[in-house]
Amino acid sequence: MDRAFNNILNECLERLLQGENVEQCLQRYPEQASRLKPLLETIQMAEALSRLQPRPEFKARAGYEFRRALREAKSKRSYSFFGWVRQPQWATVMASVLVFLLASGGTVAAASGSMPDGRLYPVKLATERVQLVLTPSPVDKAELYAKLADKRVAEINYLVNENKPEKIESTVQRLDNDLSRMASLPLAREKSGEVATSQLAPTPEALLAPAPAIAPVPTPAPTRVPAPAPVTTPTPTDDGGQPVPPPAVSFGEFEGKTTIKTDSEKSEKDVKRGAKPTADAEEKLKERLEHYAAEHESKLREALEKAPESAKPALRRAIEVSEDHYKKTISALDDRD
Amino acid sequence: MQDEESLVQRAQQRDEEAFAQLYEAHFDRIYRYVALKIGDRIEAEDMTQQVFLKALQSISSYKWREIPFSAWLYRIAHNQMVDYFRKKSKQATVSFDDSLATSVSDPPRLAELSLEIEEVMAAVKHLTEAQREVISLRFSSDFSVAEVARIMKKSEGAVKALQHSAIVALRKTLAVT
């Protein structure tokens, strides 16, 4: 195959790809016409390959997922909560727990109502992560995840009402993460009659009683967090991208309380919290999850109707992941019966 | 599209919009290349997405002066396919009909085009690896010979020779008269 012919063939191929026809190419090189013609006709057939395209629905979904990955990649480059220095993830979690226990003030309480467009929203997320670390029982954790999902749904509705669709995707992703972790909890393994892990780990109040003494944080706590994903502490930054300083935290943010209870102040209910979860508690959890599932679906569908077109794919996904994960979790509870 | 070099630099600084523009500009070409190489639409879709996710992870290591951005993407795609063929298991191959939905609106023409593509796809499978690579890059992604040469790390003369042998082989298989 000589070089000159290869060059001619290549030139003709490029002309065909640009819209010329076979005859026009052959007229340029009449002495090569008999050799060129069958090859150029083959090129015309192969040229159909250039019209191959991915499915539009795949491309839309892939584009959405890629933008989500872009945002996640961007946030991972941020510095850790406490330092302006990278540190191991477990150290960040433990540091978060220690600050939570040691500090005092109302920042966490103030952040609890913060929305995704708010300055204290990263503090809210960080507080939620600490709550999860301090909740070792799968049953209690499942309820906590459902409560967090409830917050995410409220945030999504807020963003739709405030016409801020750009933050909806990331909020839906957080919803997906929380519900996915809930669905992955080992609820099916813990059978009635076995000692629950909540009996082994102290409750948040027990860790701090009597005030103001601070009990040591159980070091295995982070490793008891079940799979699939390790608890990560989101990096709080303000709207300008600057890290928000560690909050002054008042313990007792759990359930909206702002004071630390001493032993004498603990109610019978608080004492019983450390007890083994009963079939009754699991049944109540199942009822609550069913209630949350129905309520979240209703609220998300309502948001879908009001949302702009650009936000609708994210909201549809929110409805889908909510249905799937609640179904899986409730099914795991059914398997325990 | 803005100057690609500036887009790439901004993407390396984690500029979401810049990377999104690069994604839009190259997605269909990468998809065609992958689809042609592996002959499976569903696998090709997922693999194309993996190429861009891998590019996102590695973009800080890319240097504009060494190779063009598109060539870098194709190297990632090529490496993904090397892994794919290594781990390949038997799966049902989905026809390419669904992939043509937006490119042709006339149903009879769509059916005809689908047959043409199926026929060419089947013929491409009989080419050597290098011939298939050249056809994929030249026909599905509109790369010039110079660009293909950079991607394949061959001379332009070698690419033209491969191109010629690939077209001859395709002609024999397709039995064009």
mmCIF file with all atom_site columns, C-alpha atoms in Angstrom, chain A residues 71-173:
data_model
loop_
_atom_site.group_PDB
_atom_site.id
_atom_site.type_symbol
_atom_site.label_atom_id
_atom_site.label_alt_id
_atom_site.label_comp_id
_atom_site.label_asym_id
_atom_site.label_entity_id
_atom_site.label_seq_id
_atom_site.pdbx_PDB_ins_code
_atom_site.Cartn_x
_atom_site.Cartn_y
_atom_site.Cartn_z
_atom_site.occupancy
_atom_site.B_iso_or_equiv
_atom_site.pdbx_formal_charge
_atom_site.auth_seq_id
_atom_site.auth_comp_id
_atom_site.auth_asym_id
_atom_site.auth_atom_id
_atom_site.pdbx_PDB_model_num
ATOM 1   C CA . ARG A 1 71  ? -19.882 19.363 43.429 1.00 0.00 ? 71  ARG A CA 1
ATOM 2   C CA . GLU A 1 72  ? -18.764 16.507 45.651 1.00 0.00 ? 72  GLU A CA 1
ATOM 3   C CA . ALA A 1 73  ? -15.261 16.712 44.243 1.00 0.00 ? 73  ALA A CA 1
ATOM 4   C CA . LYS A 1 74  ? -15.223 20.419 44.922 1.00 0.00 ? 74  LYS A CA 1
ATOM 5   C CA . SER A 1 75  ? -16.348 20.039 48.531 1.00 0.00 ? 75  SER A CA 1
ATOM 6   C CA . LYS A 1 76  ? -13.782 17.320 49.277 1.00 0.00 ? 76  LYS A CA 1
ATOM 7   C CA . ARG A 1 77  ? -11.004 19.802 48.644 1.00 0.00 ? 77  ARG A CA 1
ATOM 8   C CA . SER A 1 78  ? -12.227 21.966 51.524 1.00 0.00 ? 78  SER A CA 1
ATOM 9   C CA . TYR A 1 79  ? -10.340 21.835 54.789 1.00 0.00 ? 79  TYR A CA 1
ATOM 10  C CA . SER A 1 80  ? -11.480 19.875 57.795 1.00 0.00 ? 80  SER A CA 1
ATOM 11  C CA . PHE A 1 81  ? -13.848 21.326 60.359 1.00 0.00 ? 81  PHE A CA 1
ATOM 12  C CA . PHE A 1 82  ? -11.215 22.118 62.865 1.00 0.00 ? 82  PHE A CA 1
ATOM 13  C CA . GLY A 1 83  ? -8.141  22.879 61.142 1.00 0.00 ? 83  GLY A CA 1
ATOM 14  C CA . TRP A 1 84  ? -7.050  24.444 58.369 1.00 0.00 ? 84  TRP A CA 1
ATOM 15  C CA . VAL A 1 85  ? -5.066  21.239 58.093 1.00 0.00 ? 85  VAL A CA 1
ATOM 16  C CA . ARG A 1 86  ? -6.167  17.913 56.697 1.00 0.00 ? 86  ARG A CA 1
ATOM 17  C CA . GLN A 1 87  ? -6.550  15.172 59.243 1.00 0.00 ? 87  GLN A CA 1
ATOM 18  C CA . PRO A 1 88  ? -7.808  11.610 59.302 1.00 0.00 ? 88  PRO A CA 1
ATOM 19  C CA . GLN A 1 89  ? -11.567 11.306 59.132 1.00 0.00 ? 89  GLN A CA 1
ATOM 20  C CA . TRP A 1 90  ? -11.854 9.552  62.485 1.00 0.00 ? 90  TRP A CA 1
ATOM 21  C CA . ALA A 1 91  ? -9.934  12.345 64.133 1.00 0.00 ? 91  ALA A CA 1
ATOM 22  C CA . THR A 1 92  ? -12.332 14.884 62.681 1.00 0.00 ? 92  THR A CA 1
ATOM 23  C CA . VAL A 1 93  ? -15.296 12.939 64.000 1.00 0.00 ? 93  VAL A CA 1
ATOM 24  C CA . MET A 1 94  ? -13.773 12.583 67.476 1.00 0.00 ? 94  MET A CA 1
ATOM 25  C CA . ALA A 1 95  ? -12.795 16.230 67.529 1.00 0.00 ? 95  ALA A CA 1
ATOM 26  C CA . SER A 1 96  ? -16.359 17.134 66.594 1.00 0.00 ? 96  SER A CA 1
ATOM 27  C CA . VAL A 1 97  ? -17.692 15.024 69.465 1.00 0.00 ? 97  VAL A CA 1
ATOM 28  C CA . LEU A 1 98  ? -15.271 16.584 71.950 1.00 0.00 ? 98  LEU A CA 1
ATOM 29  C CA . VAL A 1 99  ? -16.143 20.116 70.940 1.00 0.00 ? 99  VAL A CA 1
ATOM 30  C CA . PHE A 1 100 ? -19.779 19.223 71.136 1.00 0.00 ? 100 PHE A CA 1
ATOM 31  C CA . LEU A 1 101 ? -19.307 17.999 74.676 1.00 0.00 ? 101 LEU A CA 1
ATOM 32  C CA . LEU A 1 102 ? -16.930 20.663 75.908 1.00 0.00 ? 102 LEU A CA 1
ATOM 33  C CA . ALA A 1 103 ? -18.341 23.873 74.550 1.00 0.00 ? 103 ALA A CA 1
ATOM 34  C CA . SER A 1 104 ? -21.379 25.792 75.607 1.00 0.00 ? 104 SER A CA 1
ATOM 35  C CA . GLY A 1 105 ? -23.590 28.329 73.952 1.00 0.00 ? 105 GLY A CA 1
ATOM 36  C CA . GLY A 1 106 ? -26.494 28.568 71.592 1.00 0.00 ? 106 GLY A CA 1
ATOM 37  C CA . THR A 1 107 ? -24.927 28.276 68.171 1.00 0.00 ? 107 THR A CA 1
ATOM 38  C CA . VAL A 1 108 ? -26.092 24.733 67.592 1.00 0.00 ? 108 VAL A CA 1
ATOM 39  C CA . ALA A 1 109 ? -29.597 25.619 68.702 1.00 0.00 ? 109 ALA A CA 1
ATOM 40  C CA . ALA A 1 110 ? -29.506 28.596 66.356 1.00 0.00 ? 110 ALA A CA 1
ATOM 41  C CA . ALA A 1 111 ? -28.260 26.436 63.500 1.00 0.00 ? 111 ALA A CA 1
ATOM 42  C CA . SER A 1 112 ? -30.904 23.748 63.929 1.00 0.00 ? 112 SER A CA 1
ATOM 43  C CA . GLY A 1 113 ? -33.421 25.725 61.895 1.00 0.00 ? 113 GLY A CA 1
ATOM 44  C CA . SER A 1 114 ? -30.944 26.801 59.256 1.00 0.00 ? 114 SER A CA 1
ATOM 45  C CA . MET A 1 115 ? -31.686 26.179 55.597 1.00 0.00 ? 115 MET A CA 1
ATOM 46  C CA . PRO A 1 116 ? -29.264 25.228 52.791 1.00 0.00 ? 116 PRO A CA 1
ATOM 47  C CA . ASP A 1 117 ? -28.868 28.867 51.823 1.00 0.00 ? 117 ASP A CA 1
ATOM 48  C CA . GLY A 1 118 ? -28.095 29.884 55.406 1.00 0.00 ? 118 GLY A CA 1
ATOM 49  C CA . ARG A 1 119 ? -24.725 30.696 56.912 1.00 0.00 ? 119 ARG A CA 1
ATOM 50  C CA . LEU A 1 120 ? -25.122 28.245 59.786 1.00 0.00 ? 120 LEU A CA 1
ATOM 51  C CA . TYR A 1 121 ? -26.291 25.355 57.603 1.00 0.00 ? 121 TYR A CA 1
ATOM 52  C CA . PRO A 1 122 ? -22.855 23.638 57.761 1.00 0.00 ? 122 PRO A CA 1
ATOM 53  C CA . VAL A 1 123 ? -23.085 23.771 61.554 1.00 0.00 ? 123 VAL A CA 1
ATOM 54  C CA . LYS A 1 124 ? -26.487 22.099 61.357 1.00 0.00 ? 124 LYS A CA 1
ATOM 55  C CA . LEU A 1 125 ? -25.061 19.305 59.211 1.00 0.00 ? 125 LEU A CA 1
ATOM 56  C CA . ALA A 1 126 ? -22.041 18.894 61.492 1.00 0.00 ? 126 ALA A CA 1
ATOM 57  C CA . THR A 1 127 ? -24.319 18.629 64.519 1.00 0.00 ? 127 THR A CA 1
ATOM 58  C CA . GLU A 1 128 ? -26.353 15.944 62.795 1.00 0.00 ? 128 GLU A CA 1
ATOM 59  C CA . ARG A 1 129 ? -23.199 13.931 62.155 1.00 0.00 ? 129 ARG A CA 1
ATOM 60  C CA . VAL A 1 130 ? -22.269 14.139 65.824 1.00 0.00 ? 130 VAL A CA 1
ATOM 61  C CA . GLN A 1 131 ? -25.762 12.984 66.775 1.00 0.00 ? 131 GLN A CA 1
ATOM 62  C CA . LEU A 1 132 ? -25.326 9.953  64.544 1.00 0.00 ? 132 LEU A CA 1
ATOM 63  C CA . VAL A 1 133 ? -21.980 9.086  66.110 1.00 0.00 ? 133 VAL A CA 1
ATOM 64  C CA . LEU A 1 134 ? -23.545 9.184  69.547 1.00 0.00 ? 134 LEU A CA 1
ATOM 65  C CA . THR A 1 135 ? -26.433 6.917  68.494 1.00 0.00 ? 135 THR A CA 1
ATOM 66  C CA . PRO A 1 136 ? -24.996 3.411  68.252 1.00 0.00 ? 136 PRO A CA 1
ATOM 67  C CA . SER A 1 137 ? -28.226 1.375  68.296 1.00 0.00 ? 137 SER A CA 1
ATOM 68  C CA . PRO A 1 138 ? -29.402 0.514  64.779 1.00 0.00 ? 138 PRO A CA 1
ATOM 69  C CA . VAL A 1 139 ? -33.019 0.995  65.790 1.00 0.00 ? 139 VAL A CA 1
ATOM 70  C CA . ASP A 1 140 ? -32.372 4.434  67.283 1.00 0.00 ? 140 ASP A CA 1
ATOM 71  C CA . LYS A 1 141 ? -30.157 5.329  64.381 1.00 0.00 ? 141 LYS A CA 1
ATOM 72  C CA . ALA A 1 142 ? -32.887 4.375  61.921 1.00 0.00 ? 142 ALA A CA 1
ATOM 73  C CA . GLU A 1 143 ? -35.271 6.759  63.614 1.00 0.00 ? 143 GLU A CA 1
ATOM 74  C CA . LEU A 1 144 ? -32.644 9.485  63.633 1.00 0.00 ? 144 LEU A CA 1
ATOM 75  C CA . TYR A 1 145 ? -32.002 9.039  59.913 1.00 0.00 ? 145 TYR A CA 1
ATOM 76  C CA . ALA A 1 146 ? -35.735 9.316  59.293 1.00 0.00 ? 146 ALA A CA 1
ATOM 77  C CA . LYS A 1 147 ? -35.809 12.554 61.306 1.00 0.00 ? 147 LYS A CA 1
ATOM 78  C CA . LEU A 1 148 ? -32.887 13.866 59.296 1.00 0.00 ? 148 LEU A CA 1
ATOM 79  C CA . ALA A 1 149 ? -34.705 12.896 56.108 1.00 0.00 ? 149 ALA A CA 1
ATOM 80  C CA . ASP A 1 150 ? -37.666 14.854 57.404 1.00 0.00 ? 150 ASP A CA 1
ATOM 81  C CA . LYS A 1 151 ? -35.420 17.899 57.717 1.00 0.00 ? 151 LYS A CA 1
ATOM 82  C CA . ARG A 1 152 ? -34.122 17.370 54.181 1.00 0.00 ? 152 ARG A CA 1
ATOM 83  C CA . VAL A 1 153 ? -37.671 17.235 52.823 1.00 0.00 ? 153 VAL A CA 1
ATOM 84  C CA . ALA A 1 154 ? -38.503 20.461 54.665 1.00 0.00 ? 154 ALA A CA 1
ATOM 85  C CA . GLU A 1 155 ? -35.374 22.048 53.191 1.00 0.00 ? 155 GLU A CA 1
ATOM 86  C CA . ILE A 1 156 ? -36.333 20.926 49.692 1.00 0.00 ? 156 ILE A CA 1
ATOM 87  C CA . ASN A 1 157 ? -39.781 22.446 50.093 1.00 0.00 ? 157 ASN A CA 1
ATOM 88  C CA . TYR A 1 158 ? -38.215 25.642 51.362 1.00 0.00 ? 158 TYR A CA 1
ATOM 89  C CA . LEU A 1 159 ? -35.891 25.836 48.344 1.00 0.00 ? 159 LEU A CA 1
ATOM 90  C CA . VAL A 1 160 ? -38.795 25.292 45.953 1.00 0.00 ? 160 VAL A CA 1
ATOM 91  C CA . ASN A 1 161 ? -40.899 27.957 47.676 1.00 0.00 ? 161 ASN A CA 1
ATOM 92  C CA . GLU A 1 162 ? -37.959 30.384 47.704 1.00 0.00 ? 162 GLU A CA 1
ATOM 93  C CA . ASN A 1 163 ? -37.237 29.587 44.048 1.00 0.00 ? 163 ASN A CA 1
ATOM 94  C CA . LYS A 1 164 ? -33.683 28.419 44.691 1.00 0.00 ? 164 LYS A CA 1
ATOM 95  C CA . PRO A 1 165 ? -33.443 25.343 42.495 1.00 0.00 ? 165 PRO A CA 1
ATOM 96  C CA . GLU A 1 166 ? -29.649 25.393 42.345 1.00 0.00 ? 166 GLU A CA 1
ATOM 97  C CA . LYS A 1 167 ? -29.383 23.956 45.858 1.00 0.00 ? 167 LYS A CA 1
ATOM 98  C CA . ILE A 1 168 ? -32.075 21.321 45.440 1.00 0.00 ? 168 ILE A CA 1
ATOM 99  C CA . GLU A 1 169 ? -29.789 18.721 43.849 1.00 0.00 ? 169 GLU A CA 1
ATOM 100 C CA . SER A 1 170 ? -27.306 18.751 46.717 1.00 0.00 ? 170 SER A CA 1
ATOM 101 C CA . THR A 1 171 ? -30.125 18.571 49.263 1.00 0.00 ? 171 THR A CA 1
ATOM 102 C CA . VAL A 1 172 ? -31.655 15.623 47.430 1.00 0.00 ? 172 VAL A CA 1
ATOM 103 C CA . GLN A 1 173 ? -28.255 13.938 47.516 1.00 0.00 ? 173 GLN A CA 1
#
